[in-house]
Amino acid sequence: MTRPLRHGEPWGHAASGPPDVEVAGDDGELVAVAASHPGALVRYRPSPRSDLARALGLGPDGAGTTEVAIDALAIDPDEDAVDAVDAIDAVNVVVLGPPPDRLRWTARASYITVRVDGRAWFSGRATTVVVANGQFLRGTDIVPRGHPGDGWAEVQVYALARRARRGMRHRLPTGTHVPHPGVRSGRAHRVEVAVGRPLPVEVDGRPQGRTSRLVVMLVPAAIRLLV
Protein backbone atom coordinates (compact mmCIF):
# COMPACT_ATOMS: atom_id res chain seq x y z
CA MET A 1 0.00 0.00 0.00
CA THR A 2 1.21 3.48 -0.84
CA ARG A 3 2.61 5.33 2.17
CA PRO A 4 0.18 8.03 3.39
CA LEU A 5 1.13 11.59 2.54
CA ARG A 6 2.65 13.30 5.55
CA HIS A 7 1.71 16.84 6.57
CA GLY A 8 3.91 19.38 4.79
CA GLU A 9 5.10 17.01 2.08
CA PRO A 10 4.79 18.20 -1.53
CA TRP A 11 1.96 16.58 -3.45
CA GLY A 12 2.26 16.05 -7.16
CA HIS A 13 4.90 16.79 -9.77
CA ALA A 14 5.20 18.13 -13.29
CA ALA A 15 3.13 16.08 -15.71
CA SER A 16 4.99 13.11 -17.18
CA GLY A 17 3.39 13.74 -20.58
CA PRO A 18 0.14 14.69 -22.30
CA PRO A 19 -3.08 13.21 -20.91
CA ASP A 20 -4.06 9.72 -22.07
CA VAL A 21 -7.76 10.48 -21.77
CA GLU A 22 -10.02 13.45 -21.12
CA VAL A 23 -13.35 13.47 -19.31
CA ALA A 24 -15.94 16.11 -18.49
CA GLY A 25 -18.73 15.83 -15.94
CA ASP A 26 -19.30 15.07 -12.29
CA ASP A 27 -17.50 12.71 -9.92
CA GLY A 28 -19.39 9.71 -11.29
CA GLU A 29 -18.09 10.41 -14.79
CA LEU A 30 -14.54 10.51 -13.45
CA VAL A 31 -15.02 7.15 -11.72
CA ALA A 32 -16.26 5.57 -14.94
CA VAL A 33 -13.24 6.78 -16.92
CA ALA A 34 -10.76 5.79 -14.23
CA ALA A 35 -12.29 2.30 -14.03
CA SER A 36 -12.15 1.81 -17.81
CA HIS A 37 -8.64 3.29 -18.21
CA PRO A 38 -6.59 2.00 -15.24
CA GLY A 39 -3.28 3.79 -14.85
CA ALA A 40 -4.10 6.46 -17.43
CA LEU A 41 -3.23 10.12 -16.95
CA VAL A 42 -6.58 11.92 -16.94
CA ARG A 43 -7.42 15.51 -17.80
CA TYR A 44 -10.65 16.28 -15.96
CA ARG A 45 -12.99 19.12 -16.86
CA PRO A 46 -15.41 19.06 -13.94
CA SER A 47 -19.01 20.16 -13.91
CA PRO A 48 -20.19 22.42 -11.05
CA ARG A 49 -21.52 19.27 -9.33
CA SER A 50 -18.05 17.79 -8.78
CA ASP A 51 -17.18 17.86 -5.09
CA LEU A 52 -13.77 16.32 -5.78
CA ALA A 53 -12.92 19.23 -8.07
CA ARG A 54 -13.90 21.64 -5.29
CA ALA A 55 -11.44 19.92 -2.94
CA LEU A 56 -8.70 20.14 -5.57
CA GLY A 57 -9.45 23.73 -6.58
CA LEU A 58 -9.89 22.45 -10.14
CA GLY A 59 -11.80 24.65 -12.58
CA PRO A 60 -13.78 23.68 -15.69
CA ASP A 61 -10.97 24.55 -18.12
CA GLY A 62 -8.90 21.62 -16.79
CA ALA A 63 -5.72 23.26 -18.07
CA GLY A 64 -3.43 22.14 -15.24
CA THR A 65 0.08 20.81 -15.84
CA THR A 66 0.71 19.19 -12.45
CA GLU A 67 0.16 15.46 -12.06
CA VAL A 68 -1.25 14.21 -8.74
CA ALA A 69 -2.23 10.75 -7.53
CA ILE A 70 -5.83 10.62 -6.32
CA ASP A 71 -7.08 7.94 -3.95
CA ALA A 72 -10.48 6.31 -4.48
CA LEU A 73 -12.99 4.09 -2.66
CA ALA A 74 -14.17 0.58 -3.45
CA ILE A 75 -17.39 -0.89 -2.10
CA ASP A 76 -16.61 -4.54 -1.44
CA PRO A 77 -19.59 -6.91 -1.54
CA ASP A 78 -17.46 -9.71 -0.04
CA GLU A 79 -17.12 -9.04 3.69
CA ASP A 80 -14.31 -11.58 4.00
CA ALA A 81 -12.09 -9.98 1.36
CA VAL A 82 -9.00 -8.28 2.76
CA ASP A 83 -6.85 -7.88 -0.34
CA ALA A 84 -6.70 -4.81 -2.55
CA VAL A 85 -9.55 -4.58 -5.03
CA ASP A 86 -9.19 -4.12 -8.77
CA ALA A 87 -12.03 -1.64 -9.30
CA ILE A 88 -13.19 1.65 -7.84
CA ASP A 89 -16.71 2.80 -7.08
CA ALA A 90 -16.22 6.35 -5.76
CA VAL A 91 -13.72 9.19 -5.74
CA ASN A 92 -15.36 11.36 -3.10
CA VAL A 93 -17.72 9.93 -0.49
CA VAL A 94 -19.89 6.94 0.40
CA VAL A 95 -22.78 7.54 2.81
CA LEU A 96 -24.91 4.94 4.60
CA GLY A 97 -28.11 6.42 6.01
CA PRO A 98 -29.43 9.97 5.59
CA PRO A 99 -26.57 12.22 4.35
CA PRO A 100 -25.57 14.86 6.93
CA ASP A 101 -26.79 17.75 4.76
CA ARG A 102 -30.22 16.08 4.58
CA LEU A 103 -30.42 14.74 8.13
CA ARG A 104 -33.73 15.85 9.65
CA TRP A 105 -35.12 15.42 13.15
CA THR A 106 -37.52 12.79 11.79
CA ALA A 107 -34.72 10.36 10.84
CA ARG A 108 -34.79 7.28 13.05
CA ALA A 109 -31.56 6.08 14.62
CA SER A 110 -30.54 2.44 14.15
CA TYR A 111 -28.15 0.19 16.01
CA ILE A 112 -24.90 0.41 14.06
CA THR A 113 -21.51 -1.24 14.51
CA VAL A 114 -18.40 -0.01 12.72
CA ARG A 115 -15.03 -1.69 12.43
CA VAL A 116 -12.00 0.21 11.11
CA ASP A 117 -8.96 -1.69 9.89
CA GLY A 118 -10.18 -4.84 11.65
CA ARG A 119 -10.90 -3.39 15.09
CA ALA A 120 -14.14 -2.43 16.79
CA TRP A 121 -14.56 1.35 16.62
CA PHE A 122 -18.22 2.25 17.15
CA SER A 123 -21.23 0.45 18.54
CA GLY A 124 -24.50 2.19 19.31
CA ARG A 125 -27.50 4.02 17.93
CA ALA A 126 -26.81 6.40 15.05
CA THR A 127 -28.37 7.57 11.80
CA THR A 128 -25.47 7.91 9.39
CA VAL A 129 -22.02 6.62 8.50
CA VAL A 130 -19.79 8.62 6.14
CA VAL A 131 -16.64 7.24 4.48
CA ALA A 132 -14.92 10.05 2.61
CA ASN A 133 -11.93 10.36 0.34
CA GLY A 134 -12.61 14.02 -0.40
CA GLN A 135 -13.75 16.96 1.69
CA PHE A 136 -17.08 18.25 0.35
CA LEU A 137 -20.59 16.92 -0.20
CA ARG A 138 -22.89 19.01 -2.38
CA GLY A 139 -20.62 21.95 -1.57
CA THR A 140 -20.80 21.56 2.21
CA ASP A 141 -17.52 21.09 4.08
CA ILE A 142 -18.48 17.72 5.49
CA VAL A 143 -14.93 16.49 6.25
CA PRO A 144 -12.75 19.54 6.85
CA ARG A 145 -9.52 17.54 7.06
CA GLY A 146 -10.32 15.32 4.06
CA HIS A 147 -7.53 15.08 1.48
CA PRO A 148 -8.07 12.97 -1.67
CA GLY A 149 -4.40 12.02 -1.94
CA ASP A 150 -3.22 11.39 1.63
CA GLY A 151 -3.72 7.61 1.67
CA TRP A 152 -6.55 7.66 4.22
CA ALA A 153 -10.34 7.48 4.19
CA GLU A 154 -12.06 9.72 6.73
CA VAL A 155 -14.85 8.08 8.74
CA GLN A 156 -17.74 9.79 10.55
CA VAL A 157 -20.65 8.35 12.52
CA TYR A 158 -23.57 10.69 13.22
CA ALA A 159 -25.21 9.87 16.56
CA LEU A 160 -26.76 13.30 17.07
CA ALA A 161 -29.82 13.90 19.23
CA ARG A 162 -32.80 15.04 17.17
CA ARG A 163 -32.62 18.57 18.57
CA ALA A 164 -28.96 18.91 17.49
CA ARG A 165 -29.41 18.04 13.82
CA ARG A 166 -30.66 21.38 12.56
CA GLY A 167 -27.73 23.25 14.10
CA MET A 168 -25.34 20.69 12.59
CA ARG A 169 -26.75 21.29 9.10
CA HIS A 170 -26.37 25.05 9.49
CA ARG A 171 -22.67 24.61 10.37
CA LEU A 172 -21.89 22.17 7.56
CA PRO A 173 -21.02 24.78 4.90
CA THR A 174 -18.13 26.08 7.01
CA GLY A 175 -16.99 22.73 8.43
CA THR A 176 -17.67 23.89 11.99
CA HIS A 177 -20.05 20.99 12.73
CA VAL A 178 -17.04 19.05 13.99
CA PRO A 179 -15.66 18.34 16.48
CA HIS A 180 -18.92 17.43 18.21
CA PRO A 181 -19.66 14.76 20.84
CA GLY A 182 -22.46 13.43 18.63
CA VAL A 183 -20.18 12.95 15.59
CA ARG A 184 -17.50 10.26 15.96
CA SER A 185 -14.59 10.94 13.59
CA GLY A 186 -11.55 8.89 12.57
CA ARG A 187 -9.63 7.52 9.61
CA ALA A 188 -9.01 4.11 8.14
CA HIS A 189 -8.06 2.07 5.09
CA ARG A 190 -10.97 -0.38 5.47
CA VAL A 191 -14.38 0.27 7.04
CA GLU A 192 -16.95 -2.42 7.83
CA VAL A 193 -20.47 -1.39 8.82
CA ALA A 194 -23.38 -3.51 10.07
CA VAL A 195 -26.84 -2.07 10.72
CA GLY A 196 -29.94 -3.53 12.33
CA ARG A 197 -32.09 -2.63 9.30
CA PRO A 198 -31.34 -1.70 5.68
CA LEU A 199 -30.43 1.96 5.15
CA PRO A 200 -30.04 3.95 1.92
CA VAL A 201 -26.60 4.15 0.31
CA GLU A 202 -25.31 7.20 -1.55
CA VAL A 203 -22.14 7.00 -3.67
CA ASP A 204 -20.61 10.28 -4.87
CA GLY A 205 -23.99 11.94 -4.46
CA ARG A 206 -25.98 9.25 -6.30
CA PRO A 207 -28.49 6.90 -4.59
CA GLN A 208 -27.47 3.24 -4.79
CA GLY A 209 -30.24 1.28 -3.09
CA ARG A 210 -30.29 0.07 0.50
CA THR A 211 -28.20 -2.32 2.59
CA SER A 212 -27.63 -3.45 6.16
CA ARG A 213 -23.97 -4.37 5.62
CA LEU A 214 -21.29 -2.32 3.90
CA VAL A 215 -17.55 -2.66 3.39
CA VAL A 216 -15.61 0.29 1.97
CA MET A 217 -11.92 0.06 1.15
CA LEU A 218 -9.47 2.80 0.25
CA VAL A 219 -7.72 2.34 -3.10
CA PRO A 220 -4.54 4.44 -2.82
CA ALA A 221 -3.25 6.36 -5.84
CA ALA A 222 -6.06 4.99 -8.00
CA ILE A 223 -6.12 7.88 -10.48
CA ARG A 224 -3.44 10.08 -12.05
CA LEU A 225 -5.00 13.49 -12.56
CA LEU A 226 -3.83 16.73 -14.09
CA VAL A 227 -4.57 19.74 -11.86
PDB file of C-alpha atoms in Angstrom:
ATOM      1  CA  MET A   1       0.000   0.000   0.000  1.00  0.00           C
ATOM      2  CA  THR A   2       1.206   3.478  -0.839  1.00  0.00           C
ATOM      3  CA  ARG A   3       2.608   5.326   2.172  1.00  0.00           C
ATOM      4  CA  PRO A   4       0.183   8.027   3.386  1.00  0.00           C
ATOM      5  CA  LEU A   5       1.126  11.589   2.538  1.00  0.00           C
ATOM      6  CA  ARG A   6       2.653  13.303   5.553  1.00  0.00           C
ATOM      7  CA  HIS A   7       1.714  16.839   6.566  1.00  0.00           C
ATOM      8  CA  GLY A   8       3.908  19.375   4.791  1.00  0.00           C
ATOM      9  CA  GLU A   9       5.096  17.011   2.083  1.00  0.00           C
ATOM     10  CA  PRO A  10       4.787  18.205  -1.530  1.00  0.00           C
ATOM     11  CA  TRP A  11       1.959  16.581  -3.450  1.00  0.00           C
ATOM     12  CA  GLY A  12       2.257  16.054  -7.155  1.00  0.00           C
ATOM     13  CA  HIS A  13       4.905  16.789  -9.771  1.00  0.00           C
ATOM     14  CA  ALA A  14       5.199  18.132 -13.295  1.00  0.00           C
ATOM     15  CA  ALA A  15       3.134  16.077 -15.712  1.00  0.00           C
ATOM     16  CA  SER A  16       4.985  13.114 -17.178  1.00  0.00           C
ATOM     17  CA  GLY A  17       3.388  13.737 -20.582  1.00  0.00           C
ATOM     18  CA  PRO A  18       0.138  14.688 -22.305  1.00  0.00           C
ATOM     19  CA  PRO A  19      -3.084  13.208 -20.911  1.00  0.00           C
ATOM     20  CA  ASP A  20      -4.058   9.725 -22.066  1.00  0.00           C
ATOM     21  CA  VAL A  21      -7.761  10.484 -21.767  1.00  0.00           C
ATOM     22  CA  GLU A  22     -10.023  13.450 -21.118  1.00  0.00           C
ATOM     23  CA  VAL A  23     -13.346  13.471 -19.312  1.00  0.00           C
ATOM     24  CA  ALA A  24     -15.936  16.112 -18.491  1.00  0.00           C
ATOM     25  CA  GLY A  25     -18.733  15.827 -15.945  1.00  0.00           C
ATOM     26  CA  ASP A  26     -19.301  15.072 -12.293  1.00  0.00           C
ATOM     27  CA  ASP A  27     -17.500  12.708  -9.917  1.00  0.00           C
ATOM     28  CA  GLY A  28     -19.395   9.713 -11.288  1.00  0.00           C
ATOM     29  CA  GLU A  29     -18.090  10.412 -14.787  1.00  0.00           C
ATOM     30  CA  LEU A  30     -14.536  10.508 -13.449  1.00  0.00           C
ATOM     31  CA  VAL A  31     -15.020   7.153 -11.719  1.00  0.00           C
ATOM     32  CA  ALA A  32     -16.255   5.573 -14.941  1.00  0.00           C
ATOM     33  CA  VAL A  33     -13.242   6.776 -16.922  1.00  0.00           C
ATOM     34  CA  ALA A  34     -10.762   5.792 -14.227  1.00  0.00           C
ATOM     35  CA  ALA A  35     -12.292   2.304 -14.034  1.00  0.00           C
ATOM     36  CA  SER A  36     -12.148   1.809 -17.814  1.00  0.00           C
ATOM     37  CA  HIS A  37      -8.635   3.291 -18.210  1.00  0.00           C
ATOM     38  CA  PRO A  38      -6.595   2.003 -15.244  1.00  0.00           C
ATOM     39  CA  GLY A  39      -3.282   3.785 -14.850  1.00  0.00           C
ATOM     40  CA  ALA A  40      -4.101   6.461 -17.426  1.00  0.00           C
ATOM     41  CA  LEU A  41      -3.232  10.116 -16.954  1.00  0.00           C
ATOM     42  CA  VAL A  42      -6.576  11.923 -16.944  1.00  0.00           C
ATOM     43  CA  ARG A  43      -7.422  15.513 -17.795  1.00  0.00           C
ATOM     44  CA  TYR A  44     -10.646  16.281 -15.956  1.00  0.00           C
ATOM     45  CA  ARG A  45     -12.986  19.116 -16.864  1.00  0.00           C
ATOM     46  CA  PRO A  46     -15.414  19.062 -13.940  1.00  0.00           C
ATOM     47  CA  SER A  47     -19.009  20.165 -13.906  1.00  0.00           C
ATOM     48  CA  PRO A  48     -20.190  22.421 -11.051  1.00  0.00           C
ATOM     49  CA  ARG A  49     -21.521  19.271  -9.329  1.00  0.00           C
ATOM     50  CA  SER A  50     -18.048  17.794  -8.779  1.00  0.00           C
ATOM     51  CA  ASP A  51     -17.182  17.855  -5.093  1.00  0.00           C
ATOM     52  CA  LEU A  52     -13.770  16.318  -5.782  1.00  0.00           C
ATOM     53  CA  ALA A  53     -12.917  19.233  -8.071  1.00  0.00           C
ATOM     54  CA  ARG A  54     -13.898  21.636  -5.292  1.00  0.00           C
ATOM     55  CA  ALA A  55     -11.444  19.924  -2.935  1.00  0.00           C
ATOM     56  CA  LEU A  56      -8.700  20.144  -5.568  1.00  0.00           C
ATOM     57  CA  GLY A  57      -9.451  23.730  -6.585  1.00  0.00           C
ATOM     58  CA  LEU A  58      -9.893  22.449 -10.139  1.00  0.00           C
ATOM     59  CA  GLY A  59     -11.804  24.655 -12.583  1.00  0.00           C
ATOM     60  CA  PRO A  60     -13.777  23.684 -15.693  1.00  0.00           C
ATOM     61  CA  ASP A  61     -10.972  24.548 -18.119  1.00  0.00           C
ATOM     62  CA  GLY A  62      -8.898  21.622 -16.790  1.00  0.00           C
ATOM     63  CA  ALA A  63      -5.717  23.255 -18.072  1.00  0.00           C
ATOM     64  CA  GLY A  64      -3.428  22.137 -15.236  1.00  0.00           C
ATOM     65  CA  THR A  65       0.083  20.810 -15.844  1.00  0.00           C
ATOM     66  CA  THR A  66       0.708  19.195 -12.453  1.00  0.00           C
ATOM     67  CA  GLU A  67       0.157  15.462 -12.062  1.00  0.00           C
ATOM     68  CA  VAL A  68      -1.250  14.210  -8.741  1.00  0.00           C
ATOM     69  CA  ALA A  69      -2.228  10.754  -7.527  1.00  0.00           C
ATOM     70  CA  ILE A  70      -5.832  10.620  -6.316  1.00  0.00           C
ATOM     71  CA  ASP A  71      -7.085   7.935  -3.955  1.00  0.00           C
ATOM     72  CA  ALA A  72     -10.482   6.310  -4.476  1.00  0.00           C
ATOM     73  CA  LEU A  73     -12.988   4.093  -2.657  1.00  0.00           C
ATOM     74  CA  ALA A  74     -14.174   0.582  -3.446  1.00  0.00           C
ATOM     75  CA  ILE A  75     -17.387  -0.893  -2.101  1.00  0.00           C
ATOM     76  CA  ASP A  76     -16.609  -4.537  -1.445  1.00  0.00           C
ATOM     77  CA  PRO A  77     -19.588  -6.913  -1.537  1.00  0.00           C
ATOM     78  CA  ASP A  78     -17.458  -9.711  -0.038  1.00  0.00           C
ATOM     79  CA  GLU A  79     -17.115  -9.040   3.687  1.00  0.00           C
ATOM     80  CA  ASP A  80     -14.310 -11.580   3.999  1.00  0.00           C
ATOM     81  CA  ALA A  81     -12.093  -9.982   1.359  1.00  0.00           C
ATOM     82  CA  VAL A  82      -9.003  -8.282   2.761  1.00  0.00           C
ATOM     83  CA  ASP A  83      -6.854  -7.878  -0.343  1.00  0.00           C
ATOM     84  CA  ALA A  84      -6.699  -4.807  -2.553  1.00  0.00           C
ATOM     85  CA  VAL A  85      -9.554  -4.576  -5.025  1.00  0.00           C
ATOM     86  CA  ASP A  86      -9.186  -4.122  -8.769  1.00  0.00           C
ATOM     87  CA  ALA A  87     -12.031  -1.640  -9.301  1.00  0.00           C
ATOM     88  CA  ILE A  88     -13.187   1.646  -7.844  1.00  0.00           C
ATOM     89  CA  ASP A  89     -16.706   2.803  -7.076  1.00  0.00           C
ATOM     90  CA  ALA A  90     -16.221   6.355  -5.763  1.00  0.00           C
ATOM     91  CA  VAL A  91     -13.719   9.193  -5.737  1.00  0.00           C
ATOM     92  CA  ASN A  92     -15.360  11.361  -3.101  1.00  0.00           C
ATOM     93  CA  VAL A  93     -17.718   9.929  -0.487  1.00  0.00           C
ATOM     94  CA  VAL A  94     -19.892   6.940   0.400  1.00  0.00           C
ATOM     95  CA  VAL A  95     -22.779   7.536   2.810  1.00  0.00           C
ATOM     96  CA  LEU A  96     -24.911   4.941   4.602  1.00  0.00           C
ATOM     97  CA  GLY A  97     -28.109   6.417   6.007  1.00  0.00           C
ATOM     98  CA  PRO A  98     -29.431   9.965   5.589  1.00  0.00           C
ATOM     99  CA  PRO A  99     -26.569  12.223   4.354  1.00  0.00           C
ATOM    100  CA  PRO A 100     -25.575  14.862   6.929  1.00  0.00           C
ATOM    101  CA  ASP A 101     -26.788  17.752   4.759  1.00  0.00           C
ATOM    102  CA  ARG A 102     -30.215  16.082   4.579  1.00  0.00           C
ATOM    103  CA  LEU A 103     -30.420  14.739   8.125  1.00  0.00           C
ATOM    104  CA  ARG A 104     -33.727  15.851   9.650  1.00  0.00           C
ATOM    105  CA  TRP A 105     -35.122  15.421  13.147  1.00  0.00           C
ATOM    106  CA  THR A 106     -37.525  12.786  11.793  1.00  0.00           C
ATOM    107  CA  ALA A 107     -34.721  10.361  10.840  1.00  0.00           C
ATOM    108  CA  ARG A 108     -34.786   7.280  13.045  1.00  0.00           C
ATOM    109  CA  ALA A 109     -31.561   6.078  14.622  1.00  0.00           C
ATOM    110  CA  SER A 110     -30.541   2.437  14.148  1.00  0.00           C
ATOM    111  CA  TYR A 111     -28.150   0.188  16.013  1.00  0.00           C
ATOM    112  CA  ILE A 112     -24.897   0.409  14.056  1.00  0.00           C
ATOM    113  CA  THR A 113     -21.513  -1.241  14.515  1.00  0.00           C
ATOM    114  CA  VAL A 114     -18.397  -0.009  12.721  1.00  0.00           C
ATOM    115  CA  ARG A 115     -15.030  -1.690  12.430  1.00  0.00           C
ATOM    116  CA  VAL A 116     -12.003   0.206  11.112  1.00  0.00           C
ATOM    117  CA  ASP A 117      -8.964  -1.693   9.893  1.00  0.00           C
ATOM    118  CA  GLY A 118     -10.184  -4.836  11.646  1.00  0.00           C
ATOM    119  CA  ARG A 119     -10.900  -3.388  15.094  1.00  0.00           C
ATOM    120  CA  ALA A 120     -14.142  -2.427  16.786  1.00  0.00           C
ATOM    121  CA  TRP A 121     -14.556   1.350  16.622  1.00  0.00           C
ATOM    122  CA  PHE A 122     -18.224   2.252  17.153  1.00  0.00           C
ATOM    123  CA  SER A 123     -21.234   0.448  18.536  1.00  0.00           C
ATOM    124  CA  GLY A 124     -24.499   2.185  19.314  1.00  0.00           C
ATOM    125  CA  ARG A 125     -27.496   4.020  17.928  1.00  0.00           C
ATOM    126  CA  ALA A 126     -26.807   6.403  15.048  1.00  0.00           C
ATOM    127  CA  THR A 127     -28.366   7.571  11.804  1.00  0.00           C
ATOM    128  CA  THR A 128     -25.471   7.911   9.387  1.00  0.00           C
ATOM    129  CA  VAL A 129     -22.017   6.616   8.496  1.00  0.00           C
ATOM    130  CA  VAL A 130     -19.785   8.623   6.144  1.00  0.00           C
ATOM    131  CA  VAL A 131     -16.642   7.241   4.484  1.00  0.00           C
ATOM    132  CA  ALA A 132     -14.917  10.052   2.615  1.00  0.00           C
ATOM    133  CA  ASN A 133     -11.934  10.359   0.343  1.00  0.00           C
ATOM    134  CA  GLY A 134     -12.611  14.025  -0.398  1.00  0.00           C
ATOM    135  CA  GLN A 135     -13.753  16.959   1.686  1.00  0.00           C
ATOM    136  CA  PHE A 136     -17.080  18.255   0.347  1.00  0.00           C
ATOM    137  CA  LEU A 137     -20.589  16.924  -0.201  1.00  0.00           C
ATOM    138  CA  ARG A 138     -22.887  19.010  -2.377  1.00  0.00           C
ATOM    139  CA  GLY A 139     -20.624  21.950  -1.568  1.00  0.00           C
ATOM    140  CA  THR A 140     -20.797  21.557   2.214  1.00  0.00           C
ATOM    141  CA  ASP A 141     -17.518  21.093   4.082  1.00  0.00           C
ATOM    142  CA  ILE A 142     -18.483  17.720   5.486  1.00  0.00           C
ATOM    143  CA  VAL A 143     -14.934  16.488   6.254  1.00  0.00           C
ATOM    144  CA  PRO A 144     -12.746  19.545   6.846  1.00  0.00           C
ATOM    145  CA  ARG A 145      -9.519  17.536   7.059  1.00  0.00           C
ATOM    146  CA  GLY A 146     -10.322  15.319   4.063  1.00  0.00           C
ATOM    147  CA  HIS A 147      -7.531  15.075   1.482  1.00  0.00           C
ATOM    148  CA  PRO A 148      -8.066  12.975  -1.675  1.00  0.00           C
ATOM    149  CA  GLY A 149      -4.401  12.020  -1.943  1.00  0.00           C
ATOM    150  CA  ASP A 150      -3.218  11.385   1.628  1.00  0.00           C
ATOM    151  CA  GLY A 151      -3.717   7.608   1.671  1.00  0.00           C
ATOM    152  CA  TRP A 152      -6.552   7.656   4.224  1.00  0.00           C
ATOM    153  CA  ALA A 153     -10.337   7.482   4.189  1.00  0.00           C
ATOM    154  CA  GLU A 154     -12.057   9.719   6.734  1.00  0.00           C
ATOM    155  CA  VAL A 155     -14.851   8.084   8.744  1.00  0.00           C
ATOM    156  CA  GLN A 156     -17.738   9.792  10.549  1.00  0.00           C
ATOM    157  CA  VAL A 157     -20.652   8.348  12.516  1.00  0.00           C
ATOM    158  CA  TYR A 158     -23.571  10.690  13.216  1.00  0.00           C
ATOM    159  CA  ALA A 159     -25.215   9.867  16.556  1.00  0.00           C
ATOM    160  CA  LEU A 160     -26.756  13.297  17.074  1.00  0.00           C
ATOM    161  CA  ALA A 161     -29.815  13.898  19.227  1.00  0.00           C
ATOM    162  CA  ARG A 162     -32.796  15.036  17.169  1.00  0.00           C
ATOM    163  CA  ARG A 163     -32.616  18.565  18.574  1.00  0.00           C
ATOM    164  CA  ALA A 164     -28.957  18.911  17.489  1.00  0.00           C
ATOM    165  CA  ARG A 165     -29.410  18.042  13.816  1.00  0.00           C
ATOM    166  CA  ARG A 166     -30.662  21.378  12.557  1.00  0.00           C
ATOM    167  CA  GLY A 167     -27.731  23.247  14.097  1.00  0.00           C
ATOM    168  CA  MET A 168     -25.341  20.690  12.590  1.00  0.00           C
ATOM    169  CA  ARG A 169     -26.748  21.288   9.096  1.00  0.00           C
ATOM    170  CA  HIS A 170     -26.365  25.051   9.489  1.00  0.00           C
ATOM    171  CA  ARG A 171     -22.674  24.614  10.366  1.00  0.00           C
ATOM    172  CA  LEU A 172     -21.890  22.167   7.556  1.00  0.00           C
ATOM    173  CA  PRO A 173     -21.024  24.779   4.896  1.00  0.00           C
ATOM    174  CA  THR A 174     -18.126  26.078   7.007  1.00  0.00           C
ATOM    175  CA  GLY A 175     -16.994  22.733   8.434  1.00  0.00           C
ATOM    176  CA  THR A 176     -17.666  23.887  11.987  1.00  0.00           C
ATOM    177  CA  HIS A 177     -20.055  20.993  12.726  1.00  0.00           C
ATOM    178  CA  VAL A 178     -17.040  19.047  13.985  1.00  0.00           C
ATOM    179  CA  PRO A 179     -15.664  18.343  16.477  1.00  0.00           C
ATOM    180  CA  HIS A 180     -18.918  17.426  18.211  1.00  0.00           C
ATOM    181  CA  PRO A 181     -19.658  14.765  20.839  1.00  0.00           C
ATOM    182  CA  GLY A 182     -22.459  13.434  18.631  1.00  0.00           C
ATOM    183  CA  VAL A 183     -20.175  12.947  15.595  1.00  0.00           C
ATOM    184  CA  ARG A 184     -17.505  10.260  15.959  1.00  0.00           C
ATOM    185  CA  SER A 185     -14.587  10.937  13.588  1.00  0.00           C
ATOM    186  CA  GLY A 186     -11.554   8.893  12.574  1.00  0.00           C
ATOM    187  CA  ARG A 187      -9.633   7.523   9.611  1.00  0.00           C
ATOM    188  CA  ALA A 188      -9.012   4.109   8.137  1.00  0.00           C
ATOM    189  CA  HIS A 189      -8.063   2.066   5.093  1.00  0.00           C
ATOM    190  CA  ARG A 190     -10.975  -0.379   5.472  1.00  0.00           C
ATOM    191  CA  VAL A 191     -14.375   0.266   7.036  1.00  0.00           C
ATOM    192  CA  GLU A 192     -16.947  -2.423   7.828  1.00  0.00           C
ATOM    193  CA  VAL A 193     -20.469  -1.388   8.823  1.00  0.00           C
ATOM    194  CA  ALA A 194     -23.381  -3.507  10.066  1.00  0.00           C
ATOM    195  CA  VAL A 195     -26.844  -2.071  10.716  1.00  0.00           C
ATOM    196  CA  GLY A 196     -29.940  -3.527  12.327  1.00  0.00           C
ATOM    197  CA  ARG A 197     -32.088  -2.635   9.298  1.00  0.00           C
ATOM    198  CA  PRO A 198     -31.342  -1.697   5.676  1.00  0.00           C
ATOM    199  CA  LEU A 199     -30.430   1.960   5.147  1.00  0.00           C
ATOM    200  CA  PRO A 200     -30.044   3.952   1.917  1.00  0.00           C
ATOM    201  CA  VAL A 201     -26.600   4.148   0.314  1.00  0.00           C
ATOM    202  CA  GLU A 202     -25.313   7.196  -1.553  1.00  0.00           C
ATOM    203  CA  VAL A 203     -22.144   7.002  -3.668  1.00  0.00           C
ATOM    204  CA  ASP A 204     -20.613  10.279  -4.873  1.00  0.00           C
ATOM    205  CA  GLY A 205     -23.994  11.940  -4.459  1.00  0.00           C
ATOM    206  CA  ARG A 206     -25.980   9.252  -6.300  1.00  0.00           C
ATOM    207  CA  PRO A 207     -28.494   6.905  -4.590  1.00  0.00           C
ATOM    208  CA  GLN A 208     -27.472   3.242  -4.789  1.00  0.00           C
ATOM    209  CA  GLY A 209     -30.240   1.276  -3.091  1.00  0.00           C
ATOM    210  CA  ARG A 210     -30.294   0.067   0.503  1.00  0.00           C
ATOM    211  CA  THR A 211     -28.204  -2.317   2.594  1.00  0.00           C
ATOM    212  CA  SER A 212     -27.635  -3.445   6.157  1.00  0.00           C
ATOM    213  CA  ARG A 213     -23.967  -4.368   5.620  1.00  0.00           C
ATOM    214  CA  LEU A 214     -21.290  -2.324   3.899  1.00  0.00           C
ATOM    215  CA  VAL A 215     -17.549  -2.661   3.394  1.00  0.00           C
ATOM    216  CA  VAL A 216     -15.611   0.290   1.968  1.00  0.00           C
ATOM    217  CA  MET A 217     -11.916   0.061   1.149  1.00  0.00           C
ATOM    218  CA  LEU A 218      -9.471   2.802   0.253  1.00  0.00           C
ATOM    219  CA  VAL A 219      -7.725   2.335  -3.100  1.00  0.00           C
ATOM    220  CA  PRO A 220      -4.544   4.438  -2.825  1.00  0.00           C
ATOM    221  CA  ALA A 221      -3.245   6.357  -5.836  1.00  0.00           C
ATOM    222  CA  ALA A 222      -6.061   4.989  -8.000  1.00  0.00           C
ATOM    223  CA  ILE A 223      -6.115   7.884 -10.480  1.00  0.00           C
ATOM    224  CA  ARG A 224      -3.445  10.080 -12.053  1.00  0.00           C
ATOM    225  CA  LEU A 225      -5.004  13.487 -12.558  1.00  0.00           C
ATOM    226  CA  LEU A 226      -3.832  16.733 -14.088  1.00  0.00           C
ATOM    227  CA  VAL A 227      -4.571  19.737 -11.857  1.00  0.00           C
TER     228      VAL A 227
END
